[in-house]
Short mmCIF file of N, CA and C in Angstrom, two decimals:
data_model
loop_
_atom_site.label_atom_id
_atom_site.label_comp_id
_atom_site.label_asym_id
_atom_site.label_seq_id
_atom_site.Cartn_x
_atom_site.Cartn_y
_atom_site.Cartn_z
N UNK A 7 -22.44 74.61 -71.62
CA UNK A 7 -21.65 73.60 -70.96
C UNK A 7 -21.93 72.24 -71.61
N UNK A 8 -21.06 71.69 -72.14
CA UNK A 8 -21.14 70.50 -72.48
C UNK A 8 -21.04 68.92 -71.67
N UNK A 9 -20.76 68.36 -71.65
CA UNK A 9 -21.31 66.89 -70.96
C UNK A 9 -22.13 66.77 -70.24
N UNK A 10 -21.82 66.13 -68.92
CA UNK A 10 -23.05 65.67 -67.85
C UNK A 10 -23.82 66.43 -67.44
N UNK A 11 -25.20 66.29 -67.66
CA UNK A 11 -26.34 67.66 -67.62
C UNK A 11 -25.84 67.96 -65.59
N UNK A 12 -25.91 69.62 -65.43
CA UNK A 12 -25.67 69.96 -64.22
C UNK A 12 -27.33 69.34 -63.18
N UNK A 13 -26.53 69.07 -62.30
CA UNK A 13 -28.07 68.69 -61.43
C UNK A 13 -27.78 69.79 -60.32
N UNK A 14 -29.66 70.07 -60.57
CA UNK A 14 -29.90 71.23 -59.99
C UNK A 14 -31.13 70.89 -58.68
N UNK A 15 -31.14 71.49 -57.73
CA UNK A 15 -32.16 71.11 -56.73
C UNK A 15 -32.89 72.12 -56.69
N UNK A 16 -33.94 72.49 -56.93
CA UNK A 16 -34.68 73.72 -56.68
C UNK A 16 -35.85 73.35 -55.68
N UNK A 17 -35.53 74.20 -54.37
CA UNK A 17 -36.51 74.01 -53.21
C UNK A 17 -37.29 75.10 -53.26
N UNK A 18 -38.52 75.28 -54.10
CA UNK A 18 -39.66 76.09 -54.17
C UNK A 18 -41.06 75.35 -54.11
N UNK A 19 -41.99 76.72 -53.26
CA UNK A 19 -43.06 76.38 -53.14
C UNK A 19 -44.42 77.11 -54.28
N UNK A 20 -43.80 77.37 -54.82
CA UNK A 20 -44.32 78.62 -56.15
C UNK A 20 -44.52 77.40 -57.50
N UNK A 21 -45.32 77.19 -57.68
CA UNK A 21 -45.10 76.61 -59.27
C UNK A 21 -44.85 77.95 -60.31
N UNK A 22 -45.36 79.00 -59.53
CA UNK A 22 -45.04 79.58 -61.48
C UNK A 22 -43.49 80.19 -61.08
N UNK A 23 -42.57 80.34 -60.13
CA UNK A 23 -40.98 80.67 -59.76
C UNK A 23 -40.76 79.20 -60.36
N UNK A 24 -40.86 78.19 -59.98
CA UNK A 24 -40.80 77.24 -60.03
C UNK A 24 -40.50 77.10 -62.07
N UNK A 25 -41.34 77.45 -62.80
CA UNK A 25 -41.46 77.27 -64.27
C UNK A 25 -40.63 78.34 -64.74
N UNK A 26 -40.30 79.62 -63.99
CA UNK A 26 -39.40 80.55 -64.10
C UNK A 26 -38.21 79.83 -64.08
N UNK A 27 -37.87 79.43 -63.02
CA UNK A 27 -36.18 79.22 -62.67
C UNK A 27 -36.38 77.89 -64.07
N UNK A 28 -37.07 77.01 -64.41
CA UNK A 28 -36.51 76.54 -65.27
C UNK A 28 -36.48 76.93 -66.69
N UNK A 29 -37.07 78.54 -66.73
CA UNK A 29 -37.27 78.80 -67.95
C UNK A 29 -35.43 79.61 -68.65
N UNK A 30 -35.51 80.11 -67.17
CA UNK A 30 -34.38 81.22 -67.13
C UNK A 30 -33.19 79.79 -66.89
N UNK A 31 -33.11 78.96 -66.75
CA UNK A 31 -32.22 77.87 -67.11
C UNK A 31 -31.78 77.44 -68.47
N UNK A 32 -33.03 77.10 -69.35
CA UNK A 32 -32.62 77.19 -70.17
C UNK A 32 -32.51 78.24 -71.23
N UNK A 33 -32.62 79.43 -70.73
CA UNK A 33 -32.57 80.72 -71.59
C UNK A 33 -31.04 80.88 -71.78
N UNK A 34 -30.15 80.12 -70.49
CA UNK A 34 -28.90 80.31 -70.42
C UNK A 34 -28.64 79.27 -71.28
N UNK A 35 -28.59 78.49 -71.73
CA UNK A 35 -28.47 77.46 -72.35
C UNK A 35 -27.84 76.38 -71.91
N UNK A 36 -28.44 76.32 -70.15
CA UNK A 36 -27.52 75.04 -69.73
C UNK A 36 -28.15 74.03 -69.55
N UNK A 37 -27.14 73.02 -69.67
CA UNK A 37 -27.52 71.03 -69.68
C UNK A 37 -27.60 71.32 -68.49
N UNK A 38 -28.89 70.85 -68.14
CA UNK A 38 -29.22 70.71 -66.73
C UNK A 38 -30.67 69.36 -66.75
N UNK A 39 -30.37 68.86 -65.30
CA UNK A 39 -31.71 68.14 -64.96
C UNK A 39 -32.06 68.72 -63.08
N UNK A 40 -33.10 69.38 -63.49
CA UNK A 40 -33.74 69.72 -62.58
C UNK A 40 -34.81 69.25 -61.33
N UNK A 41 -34.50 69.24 -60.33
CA UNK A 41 -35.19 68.25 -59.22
C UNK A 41 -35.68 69.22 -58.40
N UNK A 42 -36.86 69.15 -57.96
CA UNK A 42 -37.72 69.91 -57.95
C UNK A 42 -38.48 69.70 -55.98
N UNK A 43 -38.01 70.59 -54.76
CA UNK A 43 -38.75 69.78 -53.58
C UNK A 43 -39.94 71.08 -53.27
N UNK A 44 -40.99 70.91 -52.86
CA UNK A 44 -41.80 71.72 -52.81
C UNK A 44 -41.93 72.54 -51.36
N UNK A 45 -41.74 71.48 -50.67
CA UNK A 45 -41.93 72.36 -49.12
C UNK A 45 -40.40 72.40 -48.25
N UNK A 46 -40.60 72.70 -46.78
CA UNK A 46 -39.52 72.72 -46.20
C UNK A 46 -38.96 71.86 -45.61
N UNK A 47 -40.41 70.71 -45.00
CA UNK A 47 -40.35 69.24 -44.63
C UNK A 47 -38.96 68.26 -45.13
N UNK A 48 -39.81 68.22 -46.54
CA UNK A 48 -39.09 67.34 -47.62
C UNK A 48 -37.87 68.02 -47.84
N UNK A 49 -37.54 68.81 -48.07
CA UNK A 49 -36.16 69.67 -47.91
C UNK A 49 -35.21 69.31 -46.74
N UNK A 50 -35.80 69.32 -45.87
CA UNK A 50 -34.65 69.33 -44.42
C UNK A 50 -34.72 67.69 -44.38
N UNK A 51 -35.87 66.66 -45.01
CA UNK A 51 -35.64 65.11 -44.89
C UNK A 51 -34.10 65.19 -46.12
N UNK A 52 -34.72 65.73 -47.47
CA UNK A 52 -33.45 65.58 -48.18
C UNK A 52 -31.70 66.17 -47.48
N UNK A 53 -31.46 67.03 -47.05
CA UNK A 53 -30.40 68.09 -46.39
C UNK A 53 -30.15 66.95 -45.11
N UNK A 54 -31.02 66.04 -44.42
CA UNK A 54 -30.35 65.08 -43.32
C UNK A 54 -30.26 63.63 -44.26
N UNK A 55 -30.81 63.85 -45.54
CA UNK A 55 -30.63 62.11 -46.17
C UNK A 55 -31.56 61.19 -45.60
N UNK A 56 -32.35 61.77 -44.76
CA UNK A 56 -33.61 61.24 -44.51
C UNK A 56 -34.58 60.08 -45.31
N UNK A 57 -35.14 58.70 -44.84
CA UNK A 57 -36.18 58.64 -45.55
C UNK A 57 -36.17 58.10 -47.14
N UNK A 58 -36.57 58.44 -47.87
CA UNK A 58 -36.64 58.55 -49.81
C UNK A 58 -35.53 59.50 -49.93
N UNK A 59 -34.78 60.20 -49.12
CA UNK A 59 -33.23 60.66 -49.41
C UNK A 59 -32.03 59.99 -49.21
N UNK A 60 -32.38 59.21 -48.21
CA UNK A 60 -31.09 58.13 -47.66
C UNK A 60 -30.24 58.00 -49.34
N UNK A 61 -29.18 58.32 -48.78
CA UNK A 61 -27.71 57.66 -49.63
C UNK A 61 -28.24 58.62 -50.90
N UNK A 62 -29.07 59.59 -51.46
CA UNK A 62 -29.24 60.12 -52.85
C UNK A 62 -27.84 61.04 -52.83
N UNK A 63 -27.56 61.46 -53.90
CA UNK A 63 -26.38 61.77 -54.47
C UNK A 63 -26.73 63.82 -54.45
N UNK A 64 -25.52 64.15 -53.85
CA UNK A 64 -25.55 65.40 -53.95
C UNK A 64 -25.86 66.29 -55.76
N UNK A 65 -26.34 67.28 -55.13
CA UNK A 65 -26.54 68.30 -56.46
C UNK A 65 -25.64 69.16 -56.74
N UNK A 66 -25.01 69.53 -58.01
CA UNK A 66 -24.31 70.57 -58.31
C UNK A 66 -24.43 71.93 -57.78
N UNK A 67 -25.50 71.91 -57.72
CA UNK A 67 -26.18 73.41 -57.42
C UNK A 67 -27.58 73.23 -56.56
N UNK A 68 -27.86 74.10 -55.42
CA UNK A 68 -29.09 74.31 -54.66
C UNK A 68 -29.70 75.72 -55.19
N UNK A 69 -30.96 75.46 -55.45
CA UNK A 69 -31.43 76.78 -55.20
C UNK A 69 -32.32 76.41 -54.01
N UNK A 70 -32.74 77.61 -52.69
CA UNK A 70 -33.56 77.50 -52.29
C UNK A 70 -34.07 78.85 -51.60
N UNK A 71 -35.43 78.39 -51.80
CA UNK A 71 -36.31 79.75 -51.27
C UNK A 71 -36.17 79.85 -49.90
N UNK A 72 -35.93 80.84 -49.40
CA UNK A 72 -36.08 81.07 -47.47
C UNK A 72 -37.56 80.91 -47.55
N UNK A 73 -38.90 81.49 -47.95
CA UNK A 73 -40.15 81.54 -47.17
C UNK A 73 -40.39 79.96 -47.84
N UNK A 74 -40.69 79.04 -46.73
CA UNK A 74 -41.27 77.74 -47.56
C UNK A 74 -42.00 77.22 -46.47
N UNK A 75 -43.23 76.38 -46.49
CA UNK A 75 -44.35 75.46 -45.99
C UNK A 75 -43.51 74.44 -44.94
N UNK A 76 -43.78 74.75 -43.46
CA UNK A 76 -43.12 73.92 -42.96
C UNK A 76 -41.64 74.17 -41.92
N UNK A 77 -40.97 74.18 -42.72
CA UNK A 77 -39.58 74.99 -42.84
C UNK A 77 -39.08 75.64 -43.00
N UNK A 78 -38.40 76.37 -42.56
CA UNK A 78 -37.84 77.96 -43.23
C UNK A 78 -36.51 77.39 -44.07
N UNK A 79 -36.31 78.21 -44.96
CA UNK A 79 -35.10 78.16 -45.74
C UNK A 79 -34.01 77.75 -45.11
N UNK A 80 -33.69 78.67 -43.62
CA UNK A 80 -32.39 78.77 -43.63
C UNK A 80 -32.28 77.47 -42.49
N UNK A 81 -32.92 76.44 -41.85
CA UNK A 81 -33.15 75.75 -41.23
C UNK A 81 -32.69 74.48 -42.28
N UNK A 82 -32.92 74.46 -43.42
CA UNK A 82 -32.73 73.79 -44.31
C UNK A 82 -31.41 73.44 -44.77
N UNK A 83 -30.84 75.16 -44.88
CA UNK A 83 -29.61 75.09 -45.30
C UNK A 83 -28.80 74.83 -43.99
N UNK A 84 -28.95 75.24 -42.98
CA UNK A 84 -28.06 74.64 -41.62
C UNK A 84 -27.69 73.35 -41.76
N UNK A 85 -29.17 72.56 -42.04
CA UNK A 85 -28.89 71.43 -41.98
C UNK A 85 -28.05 70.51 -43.37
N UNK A 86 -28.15 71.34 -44.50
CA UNK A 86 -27.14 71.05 -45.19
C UNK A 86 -25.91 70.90 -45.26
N UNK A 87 -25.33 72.15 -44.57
CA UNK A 87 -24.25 72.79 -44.05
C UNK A 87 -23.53 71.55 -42.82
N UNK A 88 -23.99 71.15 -42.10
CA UNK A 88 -24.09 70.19 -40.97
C UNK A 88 -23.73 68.63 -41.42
N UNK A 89 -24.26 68.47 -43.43
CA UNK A 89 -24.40 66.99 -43.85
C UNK A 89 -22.61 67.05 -44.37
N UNK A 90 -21.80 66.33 -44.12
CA UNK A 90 -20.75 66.40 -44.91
C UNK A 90 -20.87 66.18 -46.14
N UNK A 91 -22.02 65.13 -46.63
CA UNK A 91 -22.00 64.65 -47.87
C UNK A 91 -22.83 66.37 -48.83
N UNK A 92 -23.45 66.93 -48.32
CA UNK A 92 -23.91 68.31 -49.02
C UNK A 92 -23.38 69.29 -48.62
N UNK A 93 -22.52 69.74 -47.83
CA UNK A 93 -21.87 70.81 -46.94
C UNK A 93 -20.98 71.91 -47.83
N UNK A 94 -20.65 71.49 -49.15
CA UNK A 94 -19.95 72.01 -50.07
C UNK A 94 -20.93 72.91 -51.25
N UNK A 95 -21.90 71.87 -51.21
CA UNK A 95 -22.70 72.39 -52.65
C UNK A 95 -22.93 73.33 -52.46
N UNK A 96 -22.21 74.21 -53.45
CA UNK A 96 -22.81 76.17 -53.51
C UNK A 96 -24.63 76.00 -53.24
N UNK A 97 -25.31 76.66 -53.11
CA UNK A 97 -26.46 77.64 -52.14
C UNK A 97 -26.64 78.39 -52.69
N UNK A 98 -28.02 78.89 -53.61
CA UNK A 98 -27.94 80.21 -53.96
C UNK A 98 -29.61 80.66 -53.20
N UNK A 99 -29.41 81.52 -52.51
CA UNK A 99 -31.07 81.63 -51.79
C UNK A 99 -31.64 82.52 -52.69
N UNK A 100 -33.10 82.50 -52.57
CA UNK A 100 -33.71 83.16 -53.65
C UNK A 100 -34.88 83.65 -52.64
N UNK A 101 -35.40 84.76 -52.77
CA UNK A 101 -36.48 85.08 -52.04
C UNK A 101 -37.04 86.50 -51.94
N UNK A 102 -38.38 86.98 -52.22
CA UNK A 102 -39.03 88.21 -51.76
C UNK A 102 -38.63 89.20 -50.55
N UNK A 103 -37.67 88.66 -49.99
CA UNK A 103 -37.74 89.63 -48.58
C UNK A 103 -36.60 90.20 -49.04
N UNK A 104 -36.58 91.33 -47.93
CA UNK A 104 -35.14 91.98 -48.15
C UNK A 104 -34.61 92.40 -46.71
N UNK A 105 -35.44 91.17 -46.26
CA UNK A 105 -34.97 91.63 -44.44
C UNK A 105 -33.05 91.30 -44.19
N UNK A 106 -32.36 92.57 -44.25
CA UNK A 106 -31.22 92.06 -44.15
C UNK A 106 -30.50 91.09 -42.79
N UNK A 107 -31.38 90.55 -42.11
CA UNK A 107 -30.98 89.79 -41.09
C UNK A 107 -30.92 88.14 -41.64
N UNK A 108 -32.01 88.16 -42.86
CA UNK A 108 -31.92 86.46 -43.26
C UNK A 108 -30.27 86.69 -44.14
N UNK A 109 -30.69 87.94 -44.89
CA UNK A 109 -29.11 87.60 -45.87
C UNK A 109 -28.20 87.81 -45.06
N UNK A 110 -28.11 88.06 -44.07
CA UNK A 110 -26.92 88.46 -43.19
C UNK A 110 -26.70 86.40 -42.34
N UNK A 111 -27.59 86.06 -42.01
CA UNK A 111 -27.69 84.62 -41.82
C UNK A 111 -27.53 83.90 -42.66
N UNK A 112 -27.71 84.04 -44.08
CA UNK A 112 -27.58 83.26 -45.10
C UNK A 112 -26.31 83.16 -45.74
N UNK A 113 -25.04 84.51 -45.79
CA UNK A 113 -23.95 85.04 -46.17
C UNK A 113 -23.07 83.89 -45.05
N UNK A 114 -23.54 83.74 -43.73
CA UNK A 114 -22.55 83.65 -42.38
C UNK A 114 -22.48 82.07 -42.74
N UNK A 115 -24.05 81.78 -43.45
CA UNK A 115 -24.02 80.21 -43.84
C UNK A 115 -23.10 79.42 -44.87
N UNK A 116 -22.73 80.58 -45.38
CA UNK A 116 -21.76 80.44 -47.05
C UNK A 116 -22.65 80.29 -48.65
N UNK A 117 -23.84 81.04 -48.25
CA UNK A 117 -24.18 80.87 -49.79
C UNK A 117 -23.33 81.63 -50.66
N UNK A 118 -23.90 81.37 -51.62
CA UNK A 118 -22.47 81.70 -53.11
C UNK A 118 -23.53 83.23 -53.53
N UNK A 119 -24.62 83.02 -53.34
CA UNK A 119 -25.62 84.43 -53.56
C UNK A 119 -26.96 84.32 -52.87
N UNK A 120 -27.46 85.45 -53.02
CA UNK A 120 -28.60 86.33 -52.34
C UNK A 120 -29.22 86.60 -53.10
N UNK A 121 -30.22 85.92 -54.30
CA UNK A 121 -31.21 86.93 -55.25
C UNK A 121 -32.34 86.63 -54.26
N UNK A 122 -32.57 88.32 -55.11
CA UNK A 122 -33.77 88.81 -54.45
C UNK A 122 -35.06 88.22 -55.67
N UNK A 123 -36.08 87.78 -55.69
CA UNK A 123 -37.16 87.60 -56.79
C UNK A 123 -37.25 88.64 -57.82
N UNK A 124 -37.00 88.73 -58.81
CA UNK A 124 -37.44 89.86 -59.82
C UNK A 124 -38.97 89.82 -60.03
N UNK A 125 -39.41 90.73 -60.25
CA UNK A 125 -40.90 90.91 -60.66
C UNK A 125 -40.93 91.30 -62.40
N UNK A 126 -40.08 91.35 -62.87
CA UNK A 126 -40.30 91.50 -64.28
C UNK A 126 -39.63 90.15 -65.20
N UNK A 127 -40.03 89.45 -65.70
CA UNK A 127 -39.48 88.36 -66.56
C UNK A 127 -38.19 88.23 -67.53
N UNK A 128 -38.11 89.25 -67.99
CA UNK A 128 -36.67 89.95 -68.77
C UNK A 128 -35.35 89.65 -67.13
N UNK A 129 -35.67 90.65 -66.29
CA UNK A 129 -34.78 90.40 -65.17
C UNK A 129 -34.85 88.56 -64.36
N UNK A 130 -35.94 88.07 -64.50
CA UNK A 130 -35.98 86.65 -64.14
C UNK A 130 -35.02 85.84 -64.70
N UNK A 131 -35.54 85.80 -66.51
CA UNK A 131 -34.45 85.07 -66.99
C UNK A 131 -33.13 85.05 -66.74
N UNK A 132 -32.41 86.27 -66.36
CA UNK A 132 -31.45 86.79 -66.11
C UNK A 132 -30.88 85.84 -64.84
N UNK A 133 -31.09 85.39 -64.52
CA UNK A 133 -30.71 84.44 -63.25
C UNK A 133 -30.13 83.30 -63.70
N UNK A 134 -30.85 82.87 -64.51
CA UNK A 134 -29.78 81.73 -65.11
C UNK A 134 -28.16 81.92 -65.93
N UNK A 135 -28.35 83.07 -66.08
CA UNK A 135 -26.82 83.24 -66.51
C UNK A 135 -26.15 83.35 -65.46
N UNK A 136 -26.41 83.90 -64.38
CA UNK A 136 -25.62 83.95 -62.91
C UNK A 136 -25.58 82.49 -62.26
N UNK A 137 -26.65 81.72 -62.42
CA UNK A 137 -26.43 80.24 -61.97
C UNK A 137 -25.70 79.73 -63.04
N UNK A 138 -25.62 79.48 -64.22
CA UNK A 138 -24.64 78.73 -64.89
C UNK A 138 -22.47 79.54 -65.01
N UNK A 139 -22.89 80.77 -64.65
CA UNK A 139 -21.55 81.29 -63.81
C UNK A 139 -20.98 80.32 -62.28
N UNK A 140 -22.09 80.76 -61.60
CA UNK A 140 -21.61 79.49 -60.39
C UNK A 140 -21.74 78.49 -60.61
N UNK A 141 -22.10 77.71 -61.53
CA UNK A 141 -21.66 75.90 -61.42
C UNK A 141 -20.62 76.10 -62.54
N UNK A 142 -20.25 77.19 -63.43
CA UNK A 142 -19.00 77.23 -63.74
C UNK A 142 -17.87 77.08 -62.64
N UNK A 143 -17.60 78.05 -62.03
CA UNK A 143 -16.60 78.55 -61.01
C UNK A 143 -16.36 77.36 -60.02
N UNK A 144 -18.06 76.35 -59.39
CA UNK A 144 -17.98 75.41 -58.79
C UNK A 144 -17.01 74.41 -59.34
N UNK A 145 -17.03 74.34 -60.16
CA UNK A 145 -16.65 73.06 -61.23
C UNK A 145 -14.98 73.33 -61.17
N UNK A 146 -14.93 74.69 -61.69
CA UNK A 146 -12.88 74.90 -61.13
C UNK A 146 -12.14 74.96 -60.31
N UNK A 147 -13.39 74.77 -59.45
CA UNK A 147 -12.32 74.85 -57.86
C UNK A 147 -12.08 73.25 -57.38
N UNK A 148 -11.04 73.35 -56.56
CA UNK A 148 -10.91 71.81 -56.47
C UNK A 148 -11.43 71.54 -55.32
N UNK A 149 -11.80 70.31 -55.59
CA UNK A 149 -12.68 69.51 -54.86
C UNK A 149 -11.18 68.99 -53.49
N UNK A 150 -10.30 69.01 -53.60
CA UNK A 150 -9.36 68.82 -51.90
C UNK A 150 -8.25 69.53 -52.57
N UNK A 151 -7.11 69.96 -51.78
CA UNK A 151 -5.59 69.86 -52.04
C UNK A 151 -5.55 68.88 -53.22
N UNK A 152 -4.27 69.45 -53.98
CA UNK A 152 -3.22 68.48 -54.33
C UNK A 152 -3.06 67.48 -53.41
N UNK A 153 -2.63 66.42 -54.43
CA UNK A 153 -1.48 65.14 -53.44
C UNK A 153 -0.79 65.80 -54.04
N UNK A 154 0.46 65.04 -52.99
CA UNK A 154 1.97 65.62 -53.31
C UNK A 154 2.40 64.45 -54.24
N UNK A 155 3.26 64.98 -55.14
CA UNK A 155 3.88 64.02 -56.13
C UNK A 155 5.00 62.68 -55.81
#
């Protein structure tokens, strides 16, 4: 993708997922600048504009983990969901469980996907080609209706 690097939010509490998702970012080869929140706190201050979030500018893309310090994932994304100014940005949850009641909560929320964590690095990288697919697809859809001519 060429021009304005995609901004990406990644809400993980993992540094080494954390060095993953940006490895498997640029394995895809996308312009990206990556912003990085560690717990669930700071997550749900950013998702209400809270604080050191007030007025910050939405992200192209969310990733966020459901298990996080504080907060749960999907508490996070509610409250995203809830911000008009973030209420749009595709969602991609990422997480170890496979309890189908969060993805079943997470689907009802409108994320764009459900990865599950890979445990092998070959399949890790692999994620970034599926995230630079969705901020493709994001990018073609229109942002309102037509005006009428």
């Amino acid at each position: 993708m060429t021009g304005d690097p995609a901004r990406i939010l990644l809400v993980e509490d993992n540094a080494g997922d954390v060095y993953l998702f940006r490895k498997a970012l640029e394995n895809a080869e996308l312009n990206f600048e990556l912003s990085v929140i560690e717990d669930g706190a700071e997550a749900l201050a950013f998702a209400r504009q809270e604080g050191k979030y007030a007025g910050s500018s939405a992200p192209d893309l969310a990733l966020l983990d459901l298990n996080l310090p504080k907060n749960e994932g999907l508490e996070v994304l509610k409250a995203m969901r809830h911000n008009s100014h973030l209420s749009k940005v595709p969602v991609v949850i990422t997480s170890t469980s496979a309890n189908p009641r969060e993805r079943v909560a997470a689907e009802e929320l409108g994320v764009e996907r459900y990865i599950m964590k890979p445990l092998d690095l070959e399949s890790f990288l692999q994620i970034g080609t599926v995230l630079k697919e969705i901020l493709r697809e994001s990018k073609a859809r229109p942002c309102s209706p037509p005006a009428e001519p």
